[in-house]
């Protein structure tokens, strides 16, 4: 058994990633951000679903700012640059990528 919250740190400096599962079909991981921490600009090369587990984040994509809160689900567009910013002290979201 794994416990995400016991194995991840909410840093204001950088994103912290906790791997949940990886197979030939899926890559599933959790990301923790402290307040103001940024998951720097990147693209999702495959279909991905983000679920906010704790806190609130700003999802910045194509000059748009989407505020996501606990339990919100967002389908991340493929091959579109985006970044994520933590808004509260402890922000945790999971991402499932279809490989």
mmCIF file of the C-alpha atoms, coordinates in Angstrom:
data_MODEL
# 
_entry.id   MODEL 
# 
loop_
_atom_site.group_PDB 
_atom_site.id 
_atom_site.type_symbol 
_atom_site.label_atom_id 
_atom_site.label_alt_id 
_atom_site.label_comp_id 
_atom_site.label_asym_id 
_atom_site.label_entity_id 
_atom_site.label_seq_id 
_atom_site.pdbx_PDB_ins_code 
_atom_site.Cartn_x 
_atom_site.Cartn_y 
_atom_site.Cartn_z 
_atom_site.occupancy 
_atom_site.B_iso_or_equiv 
_atom_site.pdbx_formal_charge 
_atom_site.auth_seq_id 
_atom_site.auth_comp_id 
_atom_site.auth_asym_id 
_atom_site.auth_atom_id 
_atom_site.pdbx_PDB_model_num 
ATOM 1  C CA . UNK A 1 1  ? 0.000   0.000  0.000   1.00 0.00 ? 1  UNK A CA 1 
ATOM 2  C CA . UNK A 1 2  ? 1.190   3.522  -0.788  1.00 0.00 ? 2  UNK A CA 1 
ATOM 3  C CA . UNK A 1 3  ? 0.098   6.740  0.892   1.00 0.00 ? 3  UNK A CA 1 
ATOM 4  C CA . UNK A 1 4  ? 0.601   9.846  -1.239  1.00 0.00 ? 4  UNK A CA 1 
ATOM 5  C CA . UNK A 1 5  ? 0.354   12.465 1.509   1.00 0.00 ? 5  UNK A CA 1 
ATOM 6  C CA . UNK A 1 6  ? 2.980   10.660 3.635   1.00 0.00 ? 6  UNK A CA 1 
ATOM 7  C CA . UNK A 1 7  ? 5.443   10.553 0.734   1.00 0.00 ? 7  UNK A CA 1 
ATOM 8  C CA . UNK A 1 8  ? 5.205   14.005 -0.802  1.00 0.00 ? 8  UNK A CA 1 
ATOM 9  C CA . UNK A 1 9  ? 6.273   17.519 0.171   1.00 0.00 ? 9  UNK A CA 1 
ATOM 10 C CA . UNK A 1 10 ? 4.406   20.776 -0.415  1.00 0.00 ? 10 UNK A CA 1 
ATOM 11 C CA . UNK A 1 11 ? 7.296   23.025 -1.438  1.00 0.00 ? 11 UNK A CA 1 
ATOM 12 C CA . UNK A 1 12 ? 6.947   26.683 -2.378  1.00 0.00 ? 12 UNK A CA 1 
ATOM 13 C CA . UNK A 1 13 ? 10.102  26.272 -4.490  1.00 0.00 ? 13 UNK A CA 1 
ATOM 14 C CA . UNK A 1 14 ? 9.154   23.489 -6.896  1.00 0.00 ? 14 UNK A CA 1 
ATOM 15 C CA . UNK A 1 15 ? 6.699   20.782 -7.811  1.00 0.00 ? 15 UNK A CA 1 
ATOM 16 C CA . UNK A 1 16 ? 7.102   17.394 -6.154  1.00 0.00 ? 16 UNK A CA 1 
ATOM 17 C CA . UNK A 1 17 ? 5.981   14.296 -8.046  1.00 0.00 ? 17 UNK A CA 1 
ATOM 18 C CA . UNK A 1 18 ? 4.882   10.987 -6.545  1.00 0.00 ? 18 UNK A CA 1 
ATOM 19 C CA . UNK A 1 19 ? 4.603   8.054  -8.993  1.00 0.00 ? 19 UNK A CA 1 
ATOM 20 C CA . UNK A 1 20 ? 1.452   6.000  -8.454  1.00 0.00 ? 20 UNK A CA 1 
ATOM 21 C CA . UNK A 1 21 ? 1.452   3.534  -11.363 1.00 0.00 ? 21 UNK A CA 1 
ATOM 22 C CA . UNK A 1 22 ? 3.181   3.010  -14.678 1.00 0.00 ? 22 UNK A CA 1 
ATOM 23 C CA . UNK A 1 23 ? 2.442   0.366  -17.291 1.00 0.00 ? 23 UNK A CA 1 
ATOM 24 C CA . UNK A 1 24 ? 2.435   0.096  -21.064 1.00 0.00 ? 24 UNK A CA 1 
ATOM 25 C CA . UNK A 1 25 ? -1.029  1.711  -21.078 1.00 0.00 ? 25 UNK A CA 1 
ATOM 26 C CA . UNK A 1 26 ? -0.953  4.370  -18.342 1.00 0.00 ? 26 UNK A CA 1 
ATOM 27 C CA . UNK A 1 27 ? 1.299   6.670  -16.374 1.00 0.00 ? 27 UNK A CA 1 
ATOM 28 C CA . UNK A 1 28 ? -0.414  7.835  -13.185 1.00 0.00 ? 28 UNK A CA 1 
ATOM 29 C CA . UNK A 1 29 ? 1.212   10.252 -10.733 1.00 0.00 ? 29 UNK A CA 1 
ATOM 30 C CA . UNK A 1 30 ? 0.463   12.902 -8.111  1.00 0.00 ? 30 UNK A CA 1 
ATOM 31 C CA . UNK A 1 31 ? 1.949   16.401 -8.005  1.00 0.00 ? 31 UNK A CA 1 
ATOM 32 C CA . UNK A 1 32 ? 2.248   18.573 -4.877  1.00 0.00 ? 32 UNK A CA 1 
ATOM 33 C CA . UNK A 1 33 ? 2.703   22.335 -4.999  1.00 0.00 ? 33 UNK A CA 1 
ATOM 34 C CA . UNK A 1 34 ? 3.050   24.755 -2.117  1.00 0.00 ? 34 UNK A CA 1 
ATOM 35 C CA . UNK A 1 35 ? 1.579   28.265 -2.379  1.00 0.00 ? 35 UNK A CA 1 
ATOM 36 C CA . UNK A 1 36 ? 3.084   30.048 -5.375  1.00 0.00 ? 36 UNK A CA 1 
ATOM 37 C CA . UNK A 1 37 ? 5.037   27.002 -6.557  1.00 0.00 ? 37 UNK A CA 1 
ATOM 38 C CA . UNK A 1 38 ? 5.003   26.445 -10.323 1.00 0.00 ? 38 UNK A CA 1 
ATOM 39 C CA . UNK A 1 39 ? 4.958   23.312 -12.435 1.00 0.00 ? 39 UNK A CA 1 
ATOM 40 C CA . UNK A 1 40 ? 6.828   24.935 -15.309 1.00 0.00 ? 40 UNK A CA 1 
ATOM 41 C CA . UNK A 1 41 ? 5.587   25.123 -18.878 1.00 0.00 ? 41 UNK A CA 1 
ATOM 42 C CA . UNK A 1 42 ? 5.410   21.778 -20.620 1.00 0.00 ? 42 UNK A CA 1 
ATOM 43 C CA . UNK A 1 43 ? 3.212   19.827 -23.029 1.00 0.00 ? 43 UNK A CA 1 
ATOM 44 C CA . UNK A 1 44 ? 1.264   16.600 -22.621 1.00 0.00 ? 44 UNK A CA 1 
ATOM 45 C CA . UNK A 1 45 ? 2.221   14.423 -25.614 1.00 0.00 ? 45 UNK A CA 1 
ATOM 46 C CA . UNK A 1 46 ? -0.623  11.985 -24.856 1.00 0.00 ? 46 UNK A CA 1 
ATOM 47 C CA . UNK A 1 47 ? -4.222  12.329 -23.559 1.00 0.00 ? 47 UNK A CA 1 
ATOM 48 C CA . UNK A 1 48 ? -4.188  13.179 -19.836 1.00 0.00 ? 48 UNK A CA 1 
ATOM 49 C CA . UNK A 1 49 ? -6.744  13.766 -17.100 1.00 0.00 ? 49 UNK A CA 1 
ATOM 50 C CA . UNK A 1 50 ? -6.014  15.979 -14.083 1.00 0.00 ? 50 UNK A CA 1 
ATOM 51 C CA . UNK A 1 51 ? -7.947  15.638 -10.805 1.00 0.00 ? 51 UNK A CA 1 
ATOM 52 C CA . UNK A 1 52 ? -7.468  18.145 -7.967  1.00 0.00 ? 52 UNK A CA 1 
ATOM 53 C CA . UNK A 1 53 ? -7.293  16.203 -4.706  1.00 0.00 ? 53 UNK A CA 1 
ATOM 54 C CA . UNK A 1 54 ? -6.513  19.071 -2.325  1.00 0.00 ? 54 UNK A CA 1 
ATOM 55 C CA . UNK A 1 55 ? -6.280  22.864 -2.496  1.00 0.00 ? 55 UNK A CA 1 
ATOM 56 C CA . UNK A 1 56 ? -6.661  25.083 -5.566  1.00 0.00 ? 56 UNK A CA 1 
ATOM 57 C CA . UNK A 1 57 ? -4.510  25.589 -8.642  1.00 0.00 ? 57 UNK A CA 1 
ATOM 58 C CA . UNK A 1 58 ? -4.327  27.919 -11.605 1.00 0.00 ? 58 UNK A CA 1 
ATOM 59 C CA . UNK A 1 59 ? -3.996  26.013 -14.866 1.00 0.00 ? 59 UNK A CA 1 
ATOM 60 C CA . UNK A 1 60 ? -2.479  28.385 -17.426 1.00 0.00 ? 60 UNK A CA 1 
ATOM 61 C CA . UNK A 1 61 ? -3.004  27.445 -21.065 1.00 0.00 ? 61 UNK A CA 1 
ATOM 62 C CA . UNK A 1 62 ? -3.118  29.471 -24.299 1.00 0.00 ? 62 UNK A CA 1 
ATOM 63 C CA . UNK A 1 63 ? -3.344  32.850 -22.516 1.00 0.00 ? 63 UNK A CA 1 
ATOM 64 C CA . UNK A 1 64 ? -6.211  31.528 -20.385 1.00 0.00 ? 64 UNK A CA 1 
ATOM 65 C CA . UNK A 1 65 ? -6.184  31.053 -16.608 1.00 0.00 ? 65 UNK A CA 1 
ATOM 66 C CA . UNK A 1 66 ? -8.416  28.250 -15.369 1.00 0.00 ? 66 UNK A CA 1 
ATOM 67 C CA . UNK A 1 67 ? -8.924  28.058 -11.600 1.00 0.00 ? 67 UNK A CA 1 
ATOM 68 C CA . UNK A 1 68 ? -9.430  24.478 -10.456 1.00 0.00 ? 68 UNK A CA 1 
ATOM 69 C CA . UNK A 1 69 ? -10.475 23.543 -6.929  1.00 0.00 ? 69 UNK A CA 1 
ATOM 70 C CA . UNK A 1 70 ? -10.664 20.337 -4.912  1.00 0.00 ? 70 UNK A CA 1 
ATOM 71 C CA . UNK A 1 71 ? -12.331 17.481 -6.825  1.00 0.00 ? 71 UNK A CA 1 
ATOM 72 C CA . UNK A 1 72 ? -12.379 19.344 -10.165 1.00 0.00 ? 72 UNK A CA 1 
ATOM 73 C CA . UNK A 1 73 ? -11.508 17.205 -13.190 1.00 0.00 ? 73 UNK A CA 1 
ATOM 74 C CA . UNK A 1 74 ? -9.809  18.660 -16.288 1.00 0.00 ? 74 UNK A CA 1 
ATOM 75 C CA . UNK A 1 75 ? -8.914  17.000 -19.578 1.00 0.00 ? 75 UNK A CA 1 
ATOM 76 C CA . UNK A 1 76 ? -5.477  18.342 -20.571 1.00 0.00 ? 76 UNK A CA 1 
ATOM 77 C CA . UNK A 1 77 ? -5.237  19.010 -24.322 1.00 0.00 ? 77 UNK A CA 1 
ATOM 78 C CA . UNK A 1 78 ? -2.561  17.080 -26.190 1.00 0.00 ? 78 UNK A CA 1 
ATOM 79 C CA . UNK A 1 79 ? 0.503   19.033 -27.402 1.00 0.00 ? 79 UNK A CA 1 
ATOM 80 C CA . UNK A 1 80 ? -0.581  22.388 -25.946 1.00 0.00 ? 80 UNK A CA 1 
ATOM 81 C CA . UNK A 1 81 ? 1.909   24.188 -23.685 1.00 0.00 ? 81 UNK A CA 1 
ATOM 82 C CA . UNK A 1 82 ? 0.625   24.771 -20.151 1.00 0.00 ? 82 UNK A CA 1 
ATOM 83 C CA . UNK A 1 83 ? 1.776   25.362 -16.592 1.00 0.00 ? 83 UNK A CA 1 
ATOM 84 C CA . UNK A 1 84 ? 0.267   25.006 -13.123 1.00 0.00 ? 84 UNK A CA 1 
ATOM 85 C CA . UNK A 1 85 ? 0.539   27.315 -10.092 1.00 0.00 ? 85 UNK A CA 1 
ATOM 86 C CA . UNK A 1 86 ? -0.400  26.414 -6.496  1.00 0.00 ? 86 UNK A CA 1 
ATOM 87 C CA . UNK A 1 87 ? -2.829  28.868 -4.888  1.00 0.00 ? 87 UNK A CA 1 
ATOM 88 C CA . UNK A 1 88 ? -3.171  27.561 -1.320  1.00 0.00 ? 88 UNK A CA 1 
ATOM 89 C CA . UNK A 1 89 ? -0.599  26.290 1.194   1.00 0.00 ? 89 UNK A CA 1 
ATOM 90 C CA . UNK A 1 90 ? -1.076  22.652 0.143   1.00 0.00 ? 90 UNK A CA 1 
ATOM 91 C CA . UNK A 1 91 ? -2.150  21.762 -3.408  1.00 0.00 ? 91 UNK A CA 1 
ATOM 92 C CA . UNK A 1 92 ? -2.271  18.184 -4.637  1.00 0.00 ? 92 UNK A CA 1 
ATOM 93 C CA . UNK A 1 93 ? -3.465  16.852 -7.966  1.00 0.00 ? 93 UNK A CA 1 
ATOM 94 C CA . UNK A 1 94 ? -3.197  13.598 -9.858  1.00 0.00 ? 94 UNK A CA 1 
ATOM 95 C CA . UNK A 1 95 ? -2.582  13.119 -13.559 1.00 0.00 ? 95 UNK A CA 1 
ATOM 96 C CA . UNK A 1 96 ? -3.383  9.982  -15.539 1.00 0.00 ? 96 UNK A CA 1 
ATOM 97 C CA . UNK A 1 97 ? -1.707  9.808  -18.946 1.00 0.00 ? 97 UNK A CA 1 
ATOM 98 C CA . UNK A 1 98 ? -2.950  7.347  -21.576 1.00 0.00 ? 98 UNK A CA 1 
ATOM 99 C CA . UNK A 1 99 ? 0.150   5.919  -23.236 1.00 0.00 ? 99 UNK A CA 1 
# 
